[in-house]
Structure formats: structure tokens, C-alpha cells
mmCIF file of C-alpha atoms in Angstrom:
data_model
loop_
_atom_site.group_PDB
_atom_site.id
_atom_site.type_symbol
_atom_site.label_atom_id
_atom_site.label_comp_id
_atom_site.label_asym_id
_atom_site.label_seq_id
_atom_site.Cartn_x
_atom_site.Cartn_y
_atom_site.Cartn_z
ATOM 1 C CA MET A 261 71.222 4.830 -39.689
ATOM 2 C CA ARG A 262 72.089 2.126 -37.140
ATOM 3 C CA THR A 263 75.512 1.709 -38.743
ATOM 4 C CA PHE A 264 76.147 5.454 -38.580
ATOM 5 C CA VAL A 265 75.398 5.528 -34.843
ATOM 6 C CA ALA A 266 77.495 2.389 -34.280
ATOM 7 C CA VAL A 267 80.528 4.061 -35.920
ATOM 8 C CA VAL A 268 80.041 7.152 -33.752
ATOM 9 C CA ASP A 269 79.846 5.053 -30.577
ATOM 10 C CA ALA A 270 82.758 2.763 -31.503
ATOM 11 C CA GLY A 271 84.993 5.530 -32.921
ATOM 12 C CA GLN A 272 86.308 3.268 -35.693
ATOM 13 C CA PHE A 273 84.814 1.486 -38.693
ATOM 14 C CA GLN A 274 86.467 -1.796 -37.721
ATOM 15 C CA ASP A 275 85.072 -1.788 -34.182
ATOM 16 C CA ALA A 276 81.608 -0.837 -35.458
ATOM 17 C CA ALA A 277 81.758 -3.760 -37.891
ATOM 18 C CA ALA A 278 82.511 -6.125 -35.005
ATOM 19 C CA ASP A 279 79.631 -4.695 -32.960
ATOM 20 C CA LEU A 280 77.226 -5.149 -35.887
ATOM 21 C CA SER A 281 78.606 -8.585 -36.858
ATOM 22 C CA ILE A 282 79.294 -7.455 -40.421
ATOM 23 C CA THR A 283 82.476 -6.754 -42.397
ATOM 24 C CA GLN A 284 84.358 -3.464 -42.313
ATOM 25 C CA GLN A 285 83.722 -3.188 -46.050
ATOM 26 C CA ALA A 286 79.954 -3.416 -45.430
ATOM 27 C CA VAL A 287 80.200 -0.619 -42.855
ATOM 28 C CA SER A 288 82.086 1.574 -45.320
ATOM 29 C CA LYS A 289 79.499 0.912 -48.061
ATOM 30 C CA ARG A 290 76.604 1.771 -45.758
ATOM 31 C CA ILE A 291 78.181 5.026 -44.613
ATOM 32 C CA ALA A 292 79.091 5.957 -48.187
ATOM 33 C CA GLY A 293 75.519 5.284 -49.273
ATOM 34 C CA LEU A 294 74.119 7.419 -46.449
ATOM 35 C CA GLU A 295 76.508 10.285 -47.261
ATOM 36 C CA LYS A 296 75.485 10.056 -50.926
ATOM 37 C CA ASP A 297 71.771 10.227 -50.024
ATOM 38 C CA LEU A 298 72.360 13.230 -47.739
ATOM 39 C CA ALA A 299 74.875 14.884 -50.081
ATOM 40 C CA VAL A 300 77.183 15.667 -47.142
ATOM 41 C CA ARG A 301 80.253 14.159 -45.470
ATOM 42 C CA LEU A 302 79.444 12.698 -42.059
ATOM 43 C CA PHE A 303 82.909 11.517 -41.018
ATOM 44 C CA THR A 304 86.490 12.593 -41.419
ATOM 45 C CA ARG A 305 88.833 9.587 -41.500
ATOM 46 C CA THR A 306 91.952 10.041 -39.353
ATOM 47 C CA ALA A 307 94.752 7.810 -38.084
ATOM 48 C CA ARG A 308 92.904 7.545 -34.791
ATOM 49 C CA GLY A 309 89.601 6.594 -36.363
ATOM 50 C CA ALA A 310 86.452 8.317 -37.617
ATOM 51 C CA ARG A 311 85.563 11.805 -36.440
ATOM 52 C CA LEU A 312 82.225 13.508 -37.038
ATOM 53 C CA THR A 313 82.137 16.475 -39.374
ATOM 54 C CA ILE A 314 79.981 19.492 -38.493
ATOM 55 C CA ASP A 315 77.205 17.964 -40.608
ATOM 56 C CA GLY A 316 77.690 14.630 -38.840
ATOM 57 C CA GLN A 317 77.348 16.333 -35.453
ATOM 58 C CA ALA A 318 74.120 17.995 -36.581
ATOM 59 C CA PHE A 319 72.770 14.699 -37.917
ATOM 60 C CA LEU A 320 73.631 12.514 -34.872
ATOM 61 C CA PRO A 321 70.829 13.475 -32.403
ATOM 62 C CA HIS A 322 68.187 12.978 -35.106
ATOM 63 C CA ALA A 323 69.667 9.609 -36.044
ATOM 64 C CA ARG A 324 69.556 8.476 -32.415
ATOM 65 C CA GLU A 325 65.916 9.616 -32.117
ATOM 66 C CA LEU A 326 64.954 7.721 -35.273
ATOM 67 C CA LEU A 327 66.429 4.540 -33.797
ATOM 68 C CA ARG A 328 64.557 5.084 -30.525
ATOM 69 C CA VAL A 329 61.300 5.548 -32.468
ATOM 70 C CA ALA A 330 61.967 2.336 -34.404
ATOM 71 C CA GLU A 331 62.627 0.442 -31.174
ATOM 72 C CA ARG A 332 59.394 1.759 -29.636
ATOM 73 C CA ALA A 333 57.458 0.786 -32.764
ATOM 74 C CA VAL A 334 58.731 -2.798 -32.550
ATOM 75 C CA ALA A 335 58.156 -2.969 -28.790
ATOM 76 C CA SER A 336 54.557 -1.801 -29.203
ATOM 77 C CA VAL A 337 53.587 -5.045 -30.922
ATOM 78 C CA LEU A 338 55.731 -7.520 -29.014
ATOM 79 C CA PRO A 339 53.626 -9.954 -26.923
ATOM 80 C CA GLY A 340 53.154 -8.575 -23.430
ATOM 81 C CA SER A 341 54.424 -5.104 -24.261
ATOM 82 C CA ARG A 342 50.965 -3.637 -24.903
ATOM 83 C CA PRO A 343 47.918 -3.625 -22.627
ATOM 84 C CA LEU A 344 45.615 -6.639 -22.581
ATOM 85 C CA ARG A 345 42.463 -5.339 -24.310
ATOM 86 C CA VAL A 346 39.184 -6.843 -23.107
ATOM 87 C CA ASP A 347 35.545 -6.098 -23.965
ATOM 88 C CA VAL A 348 33.168 -6.096 -20.971
ATOM 89 C CA ILE A 349 29.977 -4.887 -22.762
ATOM 90 C CA ALA A 350 29.044 -2.383 -20.009
ATOM 91 C CA SER A 351 30.849 -0.670 -17.138
ATOM 92 C CA ARG A 352 28.325 -1.814 -14.500
ATOM 93 C CA SER A 353 28.082 -5.409 -15.683
ATOM 94 C CA ALA A 354 29.251 -8.605 -14.026
ATOM 95 C CA ALA A 355 31.996 -8.854 -16.656
ATOM 96 C CA SER A 356 33.336 -5.476 -15.556
ATOM 97 C CA GLY A 357 33.386 -6.785 -11.980
ATOM 98 C CA LEU A 358 35.359 -9.839 -13.081
ATOM 99 C CA MET A 359 37.969 -7.618 -14.722
ATOM 100 C CA ARG A 360 38.217 -5.368 -11.650
ATOM 101 C CA ALA A 361 38.927 -8.451 -9.538
ATOM 102 C CA PHE A 362 41.524 -9.597 -12.080
ATOM 103 C CA HIS A 363 43.220 -6.196 -11.981
ATOM 104 C CA ARG A 364 43.379 -6.301 -8.175
ATOM 105 C CA ALA A 365 44.916 -9.774 -8.311
ATOM 106 C CA HIS A 366 47.348 -8.953 -11.134
ATOM 107 C CA PRO A 367 48.163 -5.230 -11.108
ATOM 108 C CA GLU A 368 51.349 -5.936 -13.061
ATOM 109 C CA ILE A 369 49.290 -6.652 -16.218
ATOM 110 C CA GLU A 370 48.303 -3.439 -17.956
ATOM 111 C CA LEU A 371 44.665 -3.438 -19.048
ATOM 112 C CA ASP A 372 42.639 -1.606 -21.651
ATOM 113 C CA VAL A 373 38.905 -2.187 -21.076
ATOM 114 C CA VAL A 374 36.467 -1.448 -23.908
ATOM 115 C CA MET A 375 32.696 -1.797 -24.356
ATOM 116 C CA LEU A 376 31.425 -3.197 -27.642
ATOM 117 C CA PHE A 377 27.752 -3.684 -28.423
ATOM 118 C CA ASP A 378 26.975 -7.069 -29.943
ATOM 119 C CA ILE A 379 28.678 -10.413 -30.336
ATOM 120 C CA GLU A 380 29.294 -10.018 -34.082
ATOM 121 C CA THR A 381 31.230 -6.800 -33.448
ATOM 122 C CA ALA A 382 33.158 -8.425 -30.604
ATOM 123 C CA VAL A 383 34.079 -11.532 -32.612
ATOM 124 C CA ALA A 384 35.201 -9.404 -35.570
ATOM 125 C CA ALA A 385 37.375 -7.328 -33.212
ATOM 126 C CA ILE A 386 38.931 -10.486 -31.744
ATOM 127 C CA ARG A 387 39.683 -11.903 -35.193
ATOM 128 C CA SER A 388 41.225 -8.632 -36.407
ATOM 129 C CA GLY A 389 43.362 -8.259 -33.288
ATOM 130 C CA ALA A 390 41.610 -5.062 -32.171
ATOM 131 C CA ILE A 391 40.815 -6.729 -28.844
ATOM 132 C CA ASP A 392 42.186 -9.796 -27.075
ATOM 133 C CA ALA A 393 39.011 -11.111 -25.463
ATOM 134 C CA SER A 394 35.325 -10.470 -24.861
ATOM 135 C CA PHE A 395 32.752 -11.539 -22.277
ATOM 136 C CA ARG A 396 29.621 -12.846 -24.034
ATOM 137 C CA ALA A 397 26.829 -15.396 -23.752
ATOM 138 C CA VAL A 398 28.761 -17.356 -26.426
ATOM 139 C CA ALA A 399 26.432 -17.233 -29.423
ATOM 140 C CA VAL A 400 22.969 -16.795 -30.796
ATOM 141 C CA PRO A 401 21.196 -20.031 -31.795
ATOM 142 C CA GLY A 402 21.975 -20.918 -35.403
ATOM 143 C CA ARG A 403 25.066 -18.688 -35.459
ATOM 144 C CA PRO A 404 27.965 -20.738 -34.052
ATOM 145 C CA LEU A 405 31.307 -19.199 -33.256
ATOM 146 C CA PRO A 406 33.981 -19.260 -35.986
ATOM 147 C CA GLU A 407 36.417 -22.159 -35.720
ATOM 148 C CA ASP A 408 39.305 -19.878 -34.718
ATOM 149 C CA ILE A 409 37.443 -18.445 -31.699
ATOM 150 C CA GLU A 410 37.721 -20.274 -28.382
ATOM 151 C CA SER A 411 35.324 -19.863 -25.479
ATOM 152 C CA VAL A 412 34.982 -20.956 -21.880
ATOM 153 C CA ARG A 413 32.082 -20.394 -19.514
ATOM 154 C CA VAL A 414 33.252 -18.323 -16.556
ATOM 155 C CA LEU A 415 30.206 -17.138 -14.602
ATOM 156 C CA ASP A 416 26.538 -18.011 -14.192
ATOM 157 C CA GLU A 417 24.943 -14.817 -12.910
ATOM 158 C CA ALA A 418 21.609 -15.237 -11.149
ATOM 159 C CA LEU A 419 18.781 -12.958 -12.263
ATOM 160 C CA GLN A 420 16.836 -10.969 -9.673
ATOM 161 C CA LEU A 421 13.517 -9.179 -9.997
ATOM 162 C CA LEU A 422 13.721 -5.432 -9.403
ATOM 163 C CA THR A 423 10.494 -3.714 -8.323
ATOM 164 C CA GLY A 424 9.321 -0.395 -6.966
ATOM 165 C CA PRO A 425 7.884 -0.139 -3.423
ATOM 166 C CA ALA A 426 4.256 -0.263 -4.615
ATOM 167 C CA HIS A 427 4.598 -3.330 -6.824
ATOM 168 C CA ALA A 428 2.421 -6.327 -5.901
ATOM 169 C CA LEU A 429 5.542 -8.503 -5.387
ATOM 170 C CA ALA A 430 7.643 -5.905 -3.549
ATOM 171 C CA GLY A 431 7.208 -7.501 -0.136
ATOM 172 C CA ALA A 432 8.452 -10.962 -1.137
ATOM 173 C CA ARG A 433 11.754 -12.239 0.249
ATOM 174 C CA SER A 434 12.096 -14.508 -2.795
ATOM 175 C CA LEU A 435 9.955 -15.487 -5.755
ATOM 176 C CA THR A 436 9.558 -18.619 -7.843
ATOM 177 C CA VAL A 437 9.597 -18.295 -11.604
ATOM 178 C CA ALA A 438 5.958 -19.385 -11.655
ATOM 179 C CA GLN A 439 4.984 -16.417 -9.472
ATOM 180 C CA LEU A 440 6.274 -14.030 -12.146
ATOM 181 C CA ALA A 441 3.741 -15.217 -14.722
ATOM 182 C CA GLY A 442 1.220 -12.485 -15.557
ATOM 183 C CA HIS A 443 3.445 -9.660 -14.297
ATOM 184 C CA ARG A 444 4.909 -7.146 -16.772
ATOM 185 C CA ILE A 445 8.703 -7.266 -16.868
ATOM 186 C CA TRP A 446 9.975 -4.196 -18.687
ATOM 187 C CA MET A 447 13.436 -4.348 -20.307
ATOM 188 C CA PRO A 448 13.887 -1.606 -22.927
ATOM 189 C CA GLY A 449 17.567 -2.522 -23.379
ATOM 190 C CA ILE A 450 16.739 -5.775 -25.211
ATOM 191 C CA VAL A 451 17.769 -5.365 -28.859
ATOM 192 C CA PRO A 452 16.576 -7.952 -31.424
ATOM 193 C CA GLY A 453 19.392 -10.069 -32.844
ATOM 194 C CA THR A 454 21.685 -9.767 -29.811
ATOM 195 C CA GLU A 455 22.739 -12.694 -27.664
ATOM 196 C CA TRP A 456 20.852 -11.294 -24.670
ATOM 197 C CA ALA A 457 17.686 -10.987 -26.747
ATOM 198 C CA ALA A 458 18.033 -14.675 -27.623
ATOM 199 C CA TYR A 459 18.509 -15.486 -23.945
ATOM 200 C CA TYR A 460 15.315 -13.705 -22.870
ATOM 201 C CA ASP A 461 13.378 -15.202 -25.793
ATOM 202 C CA ASP A 462 14.279 -18.645 -24.461
ATOM 203 C CA LEU A 463 13.377 -17.582 -20.913
ATOM 204 C CA VAL A 464 9.929 -16.429 -22.064
ATOM 205 C CA ALA A 465 9.368 -19.614 -24.072
ATOM 206 C CA GLU A 466 10.428 -21.827 -21.178
ATOM 207 C CA PHE A 467 8.392 -20.226 -18.407
ATOM 208 C CA GLY A 468 5.626 -18.219 -20.119
ATOM 209 C CA LEU A 469 6.795 -14.856 -18.782
ATOM 210 C CA THR A 470 5.813 -11.438 -20.126
ATOM 211 C CA ILE A 471 8.877 -9.408 -21.059
ATOM 212 C CA GLU A 472 8.324 -6.071 -22.783
ATOM 213 C CA ALA A 473 11.092 -4.225 -24.629
ATOM 214 C CA THR A 474 8.920 -1.313 -25.783
ATOM 215 C CA GLY A 475 9.958 2.327 -25.658
ATOM 216 C CA PRO A 476 13.340 4.008 -26.070
ATOM 217 C CA ASN A 477 16.242 2.954 -23.886
ATOM 218 C CA PHE A 478 17.400 6.035 -21.952
ATOM 219 C CA GLY A 479 19.820 4.061 -19.801
ATOM 220 C CA SER A 480 19.790 2.528 -16.354
ATOM 221 C CA ASP A 481 18.970 5.714 -14.426
ATOM 222 C CA ALA A 482 15.785 6.314 -16.447
ATOM 223 C CA LEU A 483 14.858 2.635 -16.106
ATOM 224 C CA LEU A 484 15.193 2.791 -12.321
ATOM 225 C CA ASP A 485 13.130 5.991 -12.143
ATOM 226 C CA THR A 486 10.326 4.363 -14.115
ATOM 227 C CA ILE A 487 10.360 1.131 -12.091
ATOM 228 C CA ALA A 488 10.253 3.126 -8.843
ATOM 229 C CA ASP A 489 7.238 5.165 -9.985
ATOM 230 C CA THR A 490 5.225 2.474 -11.819
ATOM 231 C CA PRO A 491 3.591 -0.214 -9.662
ATOM 232 C CA ALA A 492 2.674 -2.327 -12.701
ATOM 233 C CA LEU A 493 6.260 -2.726 -13.938
ATOM 234 C CA ALA A 494 9.261 -4.731 -12.779
ATOM 235 C CA THR A 495 12.539 -5.583 -14.470
ATOM 236 C CA PHE A 496 15.243 -8.232 -14.362
ATOM 237 C CA MET A 497 18.702 -7.388 -13.077
ATOM 238 C CA GLY A 498 21.820 -9.503 -12.793
ATOM 239 C CA GLU A 499 22.819 -10.316 -9.236
ATOM 240 C CA GLN A 500 26.274 -8.789 -9.794
ATOM 241 C CA THR A 501 25.120 -5.717 -11.733
ATOM 242 C CA ARG A 502 26.271 -2.652 -9.818
ATOM 243 C CA LEU A 503 23.656 0.115 -9.765
ATOM 244 C CA VAL A 504 22.986 2.942 -7.310
ATOM 245 C CA TRP A 505 19.648 4.712 -6.930
ATOM 246 C CA PRO A 506 18.221 7.381 -4.598
ATOM 247 C CA ALA A 507 17.093 6.083 -1.232
ATOM 248 C CA ASP A 508 13.569 7.441 -1.718
ATOM 249 C CA HIS A 509 13.091 5.166 -4.749
ATOM 250 C CA GLY A 510 12.517 2.264 -2.351
ATOM 251 C CA LEU A 511 13.517 -0.313 -4.977
ATOM 252 C CA ARG A 512 13.579 -4.011 -4.086
ATOM 253 C CA ARG A 513 15.963 -6.655 -5.464
ATOM 254 C CA ILE A 514 14.237 -10.015 -5.044
ATOM 255 C CA PRO A 515 15.930 -13.399 -5.675
ATOM 256 C CA VAL A 516 14.182 -15.696 -8.150
ATOM 257 C CA THR A 517 14.116 -19.451 -7.456
ATOM 258 C CA ASP A 518 12.692 -22.797 -8.487
ATOM 259 C CA PRO A 519 14.628 -22.657 -10.772
ATOM 260 C CA THR A 520 16.928 -19.643 -10.610
ATOM 261 C CA PRO A 521 17.472 -18.224 -14.115
ATOM 262 C CA VAL A 522 21.185 -17.582 -14.631
ATOM 263 C CA TYR A 523 22.829 -15.538 -17.372
ATOM 264 C CA PRO A 524 25.854 -17.520 -18.624
ATOM 265 C CA HIS A 525 28.912 -15.329 -19.158
ATOM 266 C CA SER A 526 31.719 -16.808 -21.267
ATOM 267 C CA LEU A 527 35.157 -15.522 -22.220
ATOM 268 C CA LEU A 528 35.932 -15.473 -25.956
ATOM 269 C CA TRP A 529 39.421 -15.199 -27.477
ATOM 270 C CA HIS A 530 41.338 -16.110 -30.642
ATOM 271 C CA ARG A 531 43.042 -19.477 -30.433
ATOM 272 C CA ASP A 532 46.310 -17.950 -31.742
ATOM 273 C CA ASN A 533 46.325 -14.931 -29.431
ATOM 274 C CA PRO A 534 49.974 -14.434 -28.330
ATOM 275 C CA HIS A 535 49.467 -12.018 -25.427
ATOM 276 C CA PRO A 536 50.879 -13.639 -22.254
ATOM 277 C CA GLY A 537 48.235 -11.850 -20.189
ATOM 278 C CA MET A 538 45.561 -14.055 -21.788
ATOM 279 C CA ALA A 539 46.869 -17.175 -20.063
ATOM 280 C CA THR A 540 46.909 -15.352 -16.735
ATOM 281 C CA LEU A 541 43.366 -14.067 -17.245
ATOM 282 C CA ARG A 542 42.051 -17.517 -18.139
ATOM 283 C CA ALA A 543 43.764 -19.102 -15.134
ATOM 284 C CA HIS A 544 42.356 -16.405 -12.844
ATOM 285 C CA LEU A 545 38.818 -16.882 -14.156
ATOM 286 C CA ALA A 546 39.115 -20.675 -13.907
ATOM 287 C CA ALA A 547 40.134 -20.350 -10.256
ATOM 288 C CA THR A 548 37.306 -17.964 -9.377
ATOM 289 C CA ALA A 549 34.490 -19.197 -11.648
ATOM 290 C CA ALA A 550 31.241 -20.254 -10.034
ATOM 291 C CA GLY A 551 29.883 -23.759 -10.659
ATOM 292 C CA HIS A 552 27.865 -24.096 -13.855
ATOM 293 C CA ASP A 553 24.549 -25.873 -14.355
ATOM 294 C CA ALA A 554 24.149 -26.133 -10.596
ATOM 295 C CA ALA A 555 21.049 -27.831 -9.245
ATOM 296 C CA GLY A 556 18.085 -25.465 -9.153
ATOM 297 C CA THR A 557 19.305 -23.160 -11.935
ATOM 298 C CA TRP A 558 18.225 -22.633 -15.545
ATOM 299 C CA ALA A 559 20.216 -21.511 -18.583
ATOM 300 C CA PRO A 560 19.413 -22.008 -22.278
ATOM 301 C CA GLY A 561 20.938 -25.066 -23.880
ATOM 302 C CA TRP A 562 22.680 -23.143 -26.675
ATOM 303 C CA VAL A 563 25.254 -21.465 -24.406
ATOM 304 C CA ILE A 564 27.490 -24.486 -23.784
ATOM 305 C CA PRO A 565 30.908 -23.690 -25.353
ATOM 306 C CA ARG A 566 32.312 -25.981 -28.053
#
């Protein structure tokens, strides 16, 4: 097909052969083979060169379109020619905020943001090439990352206590972890087996907190409604989680200190990922990442990347 179009554009078999870096005999064989497959003559040979027959004229626009489709197919998988695909877990999460900042800093890199559920799904997607990277808490204890997956810690997000206006702790400007003991912290979004479930299990074991994951998870809006109306319940929320609630809810976001529990976000990617946007993303995150294991903070020991 490419040889046919080259002959049309060059006007002669010899010139087409030079353009394709093959012999004139090879051009003639290719055209003869195409004409045999189609059972029509495509060219009339004249002293001035090769002229299209009526059938050749009808065939030409389709041949050009086939070549354009082939070129687009190849371009779709060339490094840098497709969007950088990144998993951020949830649209209102800190990871989503990191990617928004990256997009503002590098609008020339096309992005495709997805939201996968658990780390096993994310790692499988990275290894298959379905996504380029994922923001995770690295791994669940006893389940290390595969050897071909790289990770780097990019953000320690402080946890805050979220209460309704009638909660016993609602008036505090800040709270120590010890002051949370005995209070019911309701987090219906915790799913057993996930990396965030492992994180909160360690938090409970370390500080003797009461975290309840009972009841169905109807999403953040339902959670906020319940916290606003139930004086006995509070919940944890990441400092950079972006949520909006009605003004009459009177919700309070209270910093937790001594130590401040931080949720450790890491970026995961395949060590052989060829997308040039990955290097730019990693450099951006390295330049903007907050200090890790800072004095006065707590994170579980299993989150340190290999």
C-alpha cells in the first residue's frame, strides 16, 4: 500500500524506488502483487511514467487513509504520544491535589487521571501497562511490592479530627493523640485488607484509639451529615482532603498533635516505564514533597519504600 502511494506521488517506478530505498524491481513486484490481489490494473505504464487507471484513482484515497490509520496506530503507543495515566484513588484526596498542582506546573503533559480501589489492583494495572503510576501507602505488612515496582514517598499528610458542633472536643483548638482515647472515631470507608485499613490498625494499636468501621459507606456527604448530627461520633480526615459541607453543619477540623499522625503517600511506578512524563512527574514531586518522619509526627514503620 505504501509502495502504491509512493509511485503515485513520484510519478515513476524508478523515483518511487529511490524514495523507498528499494530497487525498481522490488517496486514492480509489489505493485504487481497488489494488482493481483485486487484483480484490477492500478497503473498504465507510459513513456512519461506511471498513470493511474480509473480503478487506481478510486483506490488512491482509501490507500492514503489506510496509511494515515497505520501511522496513528504506531503514534498511539510511542513514548510521550499518549496521556500519562495516573491513579489517585479518589477525586478529593491529597493525591488528586498533587496531580492538579502538577498539571498547573506542566500543562504541556497530557494527563489521564483514574481512580482504582486497592493496592493490588493498582500494582496489577502498573505491571500490565494499563496505568503509569499510582499514589499509595506503599504496601500492606507482609505483602511487599513486586521487584519490578519502584516507589518513593512523596507526602506525609497530617490527620485531623472532624467533629460536629455538639461533640465534647468541638471547642478545642488542637488535640493530643492521648485526648482522643475513649472517643468513638467513625470511619465506614475502612475496608479490611486495604493499605489504609492496615494504617489505621497500626494507629489503633499504637495509641489505643477506638475506630469503628461499622455500617454501610454511603460516601463523604452522608458521613459529614452523620458527624454533624451525632455528638458521640467524630472521624479522621486528611489535612489536604477537599470537602465542602453546608454552613449549618458547624463541623470542626481540629489538628492532632503530640505526635501528629501522618498518612504517608508514595508514588508507585514500573521500573521500565518509558513514558517521558514519568520523569517530569517524579522531579516535580521531589521538588514539592514535604519532609518525611519530621519531629513530632507518627507513621507506621512498614511504609518506608525499598
